[in-house]
Coordinates of C-alpha atoms in Angstrom, one line a residue:
X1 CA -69.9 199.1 -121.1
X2 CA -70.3 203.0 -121.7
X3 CA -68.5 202.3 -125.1
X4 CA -71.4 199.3 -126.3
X5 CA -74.3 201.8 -124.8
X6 CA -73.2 204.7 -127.0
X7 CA -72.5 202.4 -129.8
X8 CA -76.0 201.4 -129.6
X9 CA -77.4 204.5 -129.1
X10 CA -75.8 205.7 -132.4
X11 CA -77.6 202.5 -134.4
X12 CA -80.7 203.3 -133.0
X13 CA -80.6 206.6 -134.3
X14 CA -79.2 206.2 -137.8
X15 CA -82.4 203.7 -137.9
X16 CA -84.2 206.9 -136.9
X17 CA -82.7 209.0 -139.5
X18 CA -83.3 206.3 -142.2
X19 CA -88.0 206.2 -141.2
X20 CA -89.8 208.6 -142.8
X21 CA -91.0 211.2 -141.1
X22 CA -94.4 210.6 -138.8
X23 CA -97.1 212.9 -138.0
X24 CA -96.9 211.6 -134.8
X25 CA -92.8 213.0 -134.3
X26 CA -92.2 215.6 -131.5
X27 CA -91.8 218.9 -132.1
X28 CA -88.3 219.7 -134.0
X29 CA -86.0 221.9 -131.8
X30 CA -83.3 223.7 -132.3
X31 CA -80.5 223.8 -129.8
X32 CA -79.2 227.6 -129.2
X33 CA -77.3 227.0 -126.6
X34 CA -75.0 224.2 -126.9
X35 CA -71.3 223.8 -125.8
X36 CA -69.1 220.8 -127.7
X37 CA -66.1 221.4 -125.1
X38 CA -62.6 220.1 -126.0
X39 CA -60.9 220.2 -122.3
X40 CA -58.8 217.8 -123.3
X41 CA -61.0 215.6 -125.5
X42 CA -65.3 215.7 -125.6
X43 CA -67.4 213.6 -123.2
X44 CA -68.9 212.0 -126.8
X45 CA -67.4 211.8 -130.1
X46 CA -68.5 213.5 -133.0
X47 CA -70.3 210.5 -134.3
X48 CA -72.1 210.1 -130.6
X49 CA -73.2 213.9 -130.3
X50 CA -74.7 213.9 -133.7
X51 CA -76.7 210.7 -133.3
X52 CA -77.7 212.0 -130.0
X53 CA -79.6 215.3 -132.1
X54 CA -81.2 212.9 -134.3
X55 CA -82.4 210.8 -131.4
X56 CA -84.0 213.8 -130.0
X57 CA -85.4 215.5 -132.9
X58 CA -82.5 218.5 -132.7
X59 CA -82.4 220.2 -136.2
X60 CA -80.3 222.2 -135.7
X61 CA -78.0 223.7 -132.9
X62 CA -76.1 227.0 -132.4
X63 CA -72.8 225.6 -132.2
X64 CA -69.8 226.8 -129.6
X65 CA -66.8 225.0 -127.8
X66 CA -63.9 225.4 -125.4
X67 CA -61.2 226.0 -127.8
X68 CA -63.2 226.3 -130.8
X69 CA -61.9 223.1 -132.1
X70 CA -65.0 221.3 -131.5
X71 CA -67.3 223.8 -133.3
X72 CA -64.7 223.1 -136.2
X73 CA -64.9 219.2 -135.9
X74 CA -69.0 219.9 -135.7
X75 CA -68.0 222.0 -138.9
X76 CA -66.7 219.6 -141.0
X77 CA -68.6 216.5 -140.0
X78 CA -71.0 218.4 -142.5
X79 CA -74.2 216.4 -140.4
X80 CA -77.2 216.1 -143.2
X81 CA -80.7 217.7 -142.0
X82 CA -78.4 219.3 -139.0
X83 CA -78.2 223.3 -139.4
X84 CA -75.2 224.3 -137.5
X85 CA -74.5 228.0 -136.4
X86 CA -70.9 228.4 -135.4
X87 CA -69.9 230.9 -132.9
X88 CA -66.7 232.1 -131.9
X89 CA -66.1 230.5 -128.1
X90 CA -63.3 234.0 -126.6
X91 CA -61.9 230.8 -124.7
X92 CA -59.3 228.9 -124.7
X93 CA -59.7 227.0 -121.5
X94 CA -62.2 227.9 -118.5
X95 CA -60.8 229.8 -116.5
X96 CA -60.7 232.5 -119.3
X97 CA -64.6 233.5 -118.1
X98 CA -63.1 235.2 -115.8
X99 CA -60.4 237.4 -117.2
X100 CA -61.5 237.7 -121.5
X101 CA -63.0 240.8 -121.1
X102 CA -59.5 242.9 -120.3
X103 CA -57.5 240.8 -122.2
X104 CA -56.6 242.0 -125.8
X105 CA -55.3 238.5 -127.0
X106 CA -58.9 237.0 -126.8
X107 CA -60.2 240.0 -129.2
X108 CA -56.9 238.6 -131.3
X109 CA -58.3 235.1 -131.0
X110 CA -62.0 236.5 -132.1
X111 CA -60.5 238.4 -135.0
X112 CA -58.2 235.2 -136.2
X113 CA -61.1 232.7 -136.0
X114 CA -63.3 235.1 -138.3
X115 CA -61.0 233.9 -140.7
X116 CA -62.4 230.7 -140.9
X117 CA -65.5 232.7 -143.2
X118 CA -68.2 230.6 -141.5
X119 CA -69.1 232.3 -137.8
X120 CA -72.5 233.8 -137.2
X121 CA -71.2 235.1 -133.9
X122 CA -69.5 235.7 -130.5
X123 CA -70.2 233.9 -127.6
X124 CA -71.3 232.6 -125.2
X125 CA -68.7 235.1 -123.4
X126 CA -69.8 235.9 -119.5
X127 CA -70.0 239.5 -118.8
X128 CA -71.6 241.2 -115.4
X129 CA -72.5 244.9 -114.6
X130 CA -69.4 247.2 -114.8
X131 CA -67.5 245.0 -116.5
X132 CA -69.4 245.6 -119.5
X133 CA -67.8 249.0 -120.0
X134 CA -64.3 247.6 -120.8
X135 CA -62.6 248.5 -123.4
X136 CA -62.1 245.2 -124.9
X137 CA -66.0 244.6 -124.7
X138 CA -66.9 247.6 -126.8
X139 CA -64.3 246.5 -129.6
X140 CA -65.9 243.1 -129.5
X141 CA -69.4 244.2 -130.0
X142 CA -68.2 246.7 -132.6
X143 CA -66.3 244.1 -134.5
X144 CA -69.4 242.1 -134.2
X145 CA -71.8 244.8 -135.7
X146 CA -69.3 245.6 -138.5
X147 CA -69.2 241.8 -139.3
X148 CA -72.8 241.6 -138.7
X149 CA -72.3 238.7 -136.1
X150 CA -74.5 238.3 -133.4
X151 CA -73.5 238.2 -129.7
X152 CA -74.3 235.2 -127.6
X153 CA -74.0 237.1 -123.6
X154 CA -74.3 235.2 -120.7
X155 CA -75.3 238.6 -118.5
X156 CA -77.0 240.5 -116.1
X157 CA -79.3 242.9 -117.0
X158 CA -77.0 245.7 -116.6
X159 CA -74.0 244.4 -118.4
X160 CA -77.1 243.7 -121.5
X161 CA -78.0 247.7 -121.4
X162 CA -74.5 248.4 -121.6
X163 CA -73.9 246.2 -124.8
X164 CA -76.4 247.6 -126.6
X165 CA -75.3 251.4 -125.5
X166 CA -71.4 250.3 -126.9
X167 CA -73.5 249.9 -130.3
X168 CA -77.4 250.1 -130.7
X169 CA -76.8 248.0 -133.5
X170 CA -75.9 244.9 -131.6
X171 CA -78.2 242.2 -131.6
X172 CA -78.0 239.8 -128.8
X173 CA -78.9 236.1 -127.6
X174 CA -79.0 236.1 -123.8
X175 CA -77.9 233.4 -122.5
X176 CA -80.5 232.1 -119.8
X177 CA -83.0 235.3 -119.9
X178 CA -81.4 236.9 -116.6
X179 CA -81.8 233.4 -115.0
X180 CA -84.4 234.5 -112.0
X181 CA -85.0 238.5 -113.2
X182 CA -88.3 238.9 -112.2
X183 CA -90.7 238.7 -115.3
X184 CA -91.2 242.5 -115.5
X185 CA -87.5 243.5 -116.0
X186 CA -87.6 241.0 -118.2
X187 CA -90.2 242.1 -120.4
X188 CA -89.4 245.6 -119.8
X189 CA -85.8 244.7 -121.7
X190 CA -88.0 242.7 -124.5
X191 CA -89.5 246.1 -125.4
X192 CA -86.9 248.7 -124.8
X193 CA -84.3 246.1 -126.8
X194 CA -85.8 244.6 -130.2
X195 CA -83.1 243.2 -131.3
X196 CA -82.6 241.4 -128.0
X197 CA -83.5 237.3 -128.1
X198 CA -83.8 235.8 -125.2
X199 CA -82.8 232.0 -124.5
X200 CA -84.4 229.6 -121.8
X201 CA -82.2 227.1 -120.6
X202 CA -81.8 227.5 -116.4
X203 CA -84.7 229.9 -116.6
X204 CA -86.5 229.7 -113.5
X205 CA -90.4 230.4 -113.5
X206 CA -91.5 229.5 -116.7
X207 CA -93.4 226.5 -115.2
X208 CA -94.3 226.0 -111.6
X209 CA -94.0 222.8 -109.2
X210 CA -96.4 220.5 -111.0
X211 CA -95.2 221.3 -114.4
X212 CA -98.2 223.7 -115.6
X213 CA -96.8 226.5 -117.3
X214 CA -97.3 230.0 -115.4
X215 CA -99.8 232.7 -116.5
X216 CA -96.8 235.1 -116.5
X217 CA -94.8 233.3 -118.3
X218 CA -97.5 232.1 -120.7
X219 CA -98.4 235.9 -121.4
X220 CA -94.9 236.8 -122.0
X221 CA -94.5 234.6 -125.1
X222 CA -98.2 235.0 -126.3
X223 CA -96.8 238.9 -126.5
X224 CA -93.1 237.9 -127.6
X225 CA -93.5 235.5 -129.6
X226 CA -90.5 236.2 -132.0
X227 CA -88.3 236.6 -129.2
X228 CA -87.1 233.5 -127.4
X229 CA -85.1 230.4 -128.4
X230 CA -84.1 226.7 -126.6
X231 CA -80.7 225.7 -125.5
X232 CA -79.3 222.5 -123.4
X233 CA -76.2 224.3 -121.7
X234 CA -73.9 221.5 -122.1
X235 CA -71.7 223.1 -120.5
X236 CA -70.9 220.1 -118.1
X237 CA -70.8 215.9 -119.0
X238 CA -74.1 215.7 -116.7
X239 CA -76.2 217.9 -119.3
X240 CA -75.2 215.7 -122.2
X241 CA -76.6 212.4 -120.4
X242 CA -79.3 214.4 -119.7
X243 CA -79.9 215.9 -123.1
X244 CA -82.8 213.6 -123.9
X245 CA -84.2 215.1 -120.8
X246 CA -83.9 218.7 -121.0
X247 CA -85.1 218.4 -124.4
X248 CA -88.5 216.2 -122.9
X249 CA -88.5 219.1 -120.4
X250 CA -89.1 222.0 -123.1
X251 CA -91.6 219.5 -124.4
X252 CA -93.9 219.2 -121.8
X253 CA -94.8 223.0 -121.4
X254 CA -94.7 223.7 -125.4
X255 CA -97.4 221.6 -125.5
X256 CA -99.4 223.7 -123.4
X257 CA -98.9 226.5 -126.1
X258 CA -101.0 227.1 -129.0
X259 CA -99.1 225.1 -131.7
X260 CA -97.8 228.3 -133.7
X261 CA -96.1 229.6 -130.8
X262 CA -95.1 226.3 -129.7
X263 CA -93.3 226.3 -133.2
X264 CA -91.9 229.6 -133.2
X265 CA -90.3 229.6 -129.8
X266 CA -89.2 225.8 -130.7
X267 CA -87.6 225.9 -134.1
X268 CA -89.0 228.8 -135.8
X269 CA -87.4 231.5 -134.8
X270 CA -83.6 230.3 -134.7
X271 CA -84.5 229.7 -138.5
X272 CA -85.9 233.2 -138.5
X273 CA -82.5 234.7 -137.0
X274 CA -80.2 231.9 -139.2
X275 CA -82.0 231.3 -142.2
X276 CA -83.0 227.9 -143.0
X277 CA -79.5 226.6 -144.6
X278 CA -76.5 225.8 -142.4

């Protein structure tokens, strides 16, 4: 029954992709924080996950997996009107969050996948306080600068600072925005860091119980504009069934931004940071 759903799901969005485009169409988003994860096989195929962007106005995503075969099969399905931003995943299963960052066959697994000539980056990697300082951190970020990759870090606001002190040169997605850092740190990090980007998915505060954006929140990205991007997290099977959500979600409280901001923080400035072209 799942099977005939999907099936249908994927018609109904080919359809899509075959209309012209209305005036009426929601906002076009790009996806920086998405996970296609092979542990053994993906939730959806290929054909599934890209009808599943069309359906939902995705235009492109920043692309990562658990191996990295996922971003490659993502790769070569060579999507049209899809930009996709590989990064290298420094996983090979799950339970390397935990250990990557002291182990020198992950910074061999990041320097063999570079190979491929495609990668924009490294990450999402997790990284917290202390931990930071590692030996096998500092070559990543190095080899990252040197390759002029960017960093995708799923951190705290310590183990960010001590990225960037590694190599001021760095620049840095962060994952989630500190999740529930109060608003000051985090605009305190906006300034001190330009070349830090912060990304919103499981950021707490941005709206409040009834939906309306916040006034703090609602300042921060009238005076960052430039600085923040949209991600799913589908990191687990539950955010891909509730992609079309998550996506309705970051909707609802664009709206309530003027529509250049709206634009930027939606699409705009992932094309900013990519370039337009895959």
């Amino acid at each position: 029954m799942r099977s005939a759903a999907r099936g249908a799901a994927v018609l109904i969005a080919l359809a899509f992709i075959a209309s012209p485009a209305r005036a009426d169409e929601p906002i076009e988003i790009f996806d920086a924080h998405m996970h296609y994860n092979w542990e053994p096989k993906p939730y959806y195929s290929v054909d599934e996950v890209l009808a599943l962007f069309k359906e939902h106005r995705v235009t492109g995503i920043l692309a990562t997996s658990r191996p990295n075969a996922g971003t490659h099969a993502l790769m070569d399905a060579k999507a049209p009107g899809l930009q996709i931003v590989p990064f290298i995943r420094p996983y090979r299963v799950r339970a390397d969050i935990q250990t990557w960052f002291g182990d020198p066959f992950i910074f061999d697994l990041v320097q063999e996948e570079f190979k491929r000539g495609y990668y924009r980056g490294i990450g999402e990697f997790h990284i917290s306080g202390k931990a930071a300082e590692g030996e096998w951190v500092k070559k990543t970020v190095d080899f990252a600068v040197a390759n002029d990759l960017y960093l995708h870090a799923h951190a705290d606001d310590v183990a960010v600072e001590i990225l960037m002190r590694h190599n001021p040169r760095a620049r840095i997605i962060w994952a989630h925005t500190g999740f529930g850092l109060s608003i000051d740190r985090v605009a305190e990090m906006l300034s001190k860091y330009p070349k830090l980007w912060g990304e919103l998915s499981y950021r707490s505060g941005i709206v409040d119980g009834s939906g309306k954006l916040t006034v703090e929140w609602r300042a921060l990205f009238e005076r960052y504009p430039d600085r923040f991007l949209l991600g799913s997290d589908t990191w687990i099977n539950e955010r891909w069934e509730r992609y079309g959500e998550i996506m309705a979600g970051y909707r609802a409280w664009l709206a309530q931004l003027p529509p250049e901001i709206a634009a930027q923080i939606a699409n705009d400035n992932a094309k900013a940071l990519f370039g337009a072209g895959r």
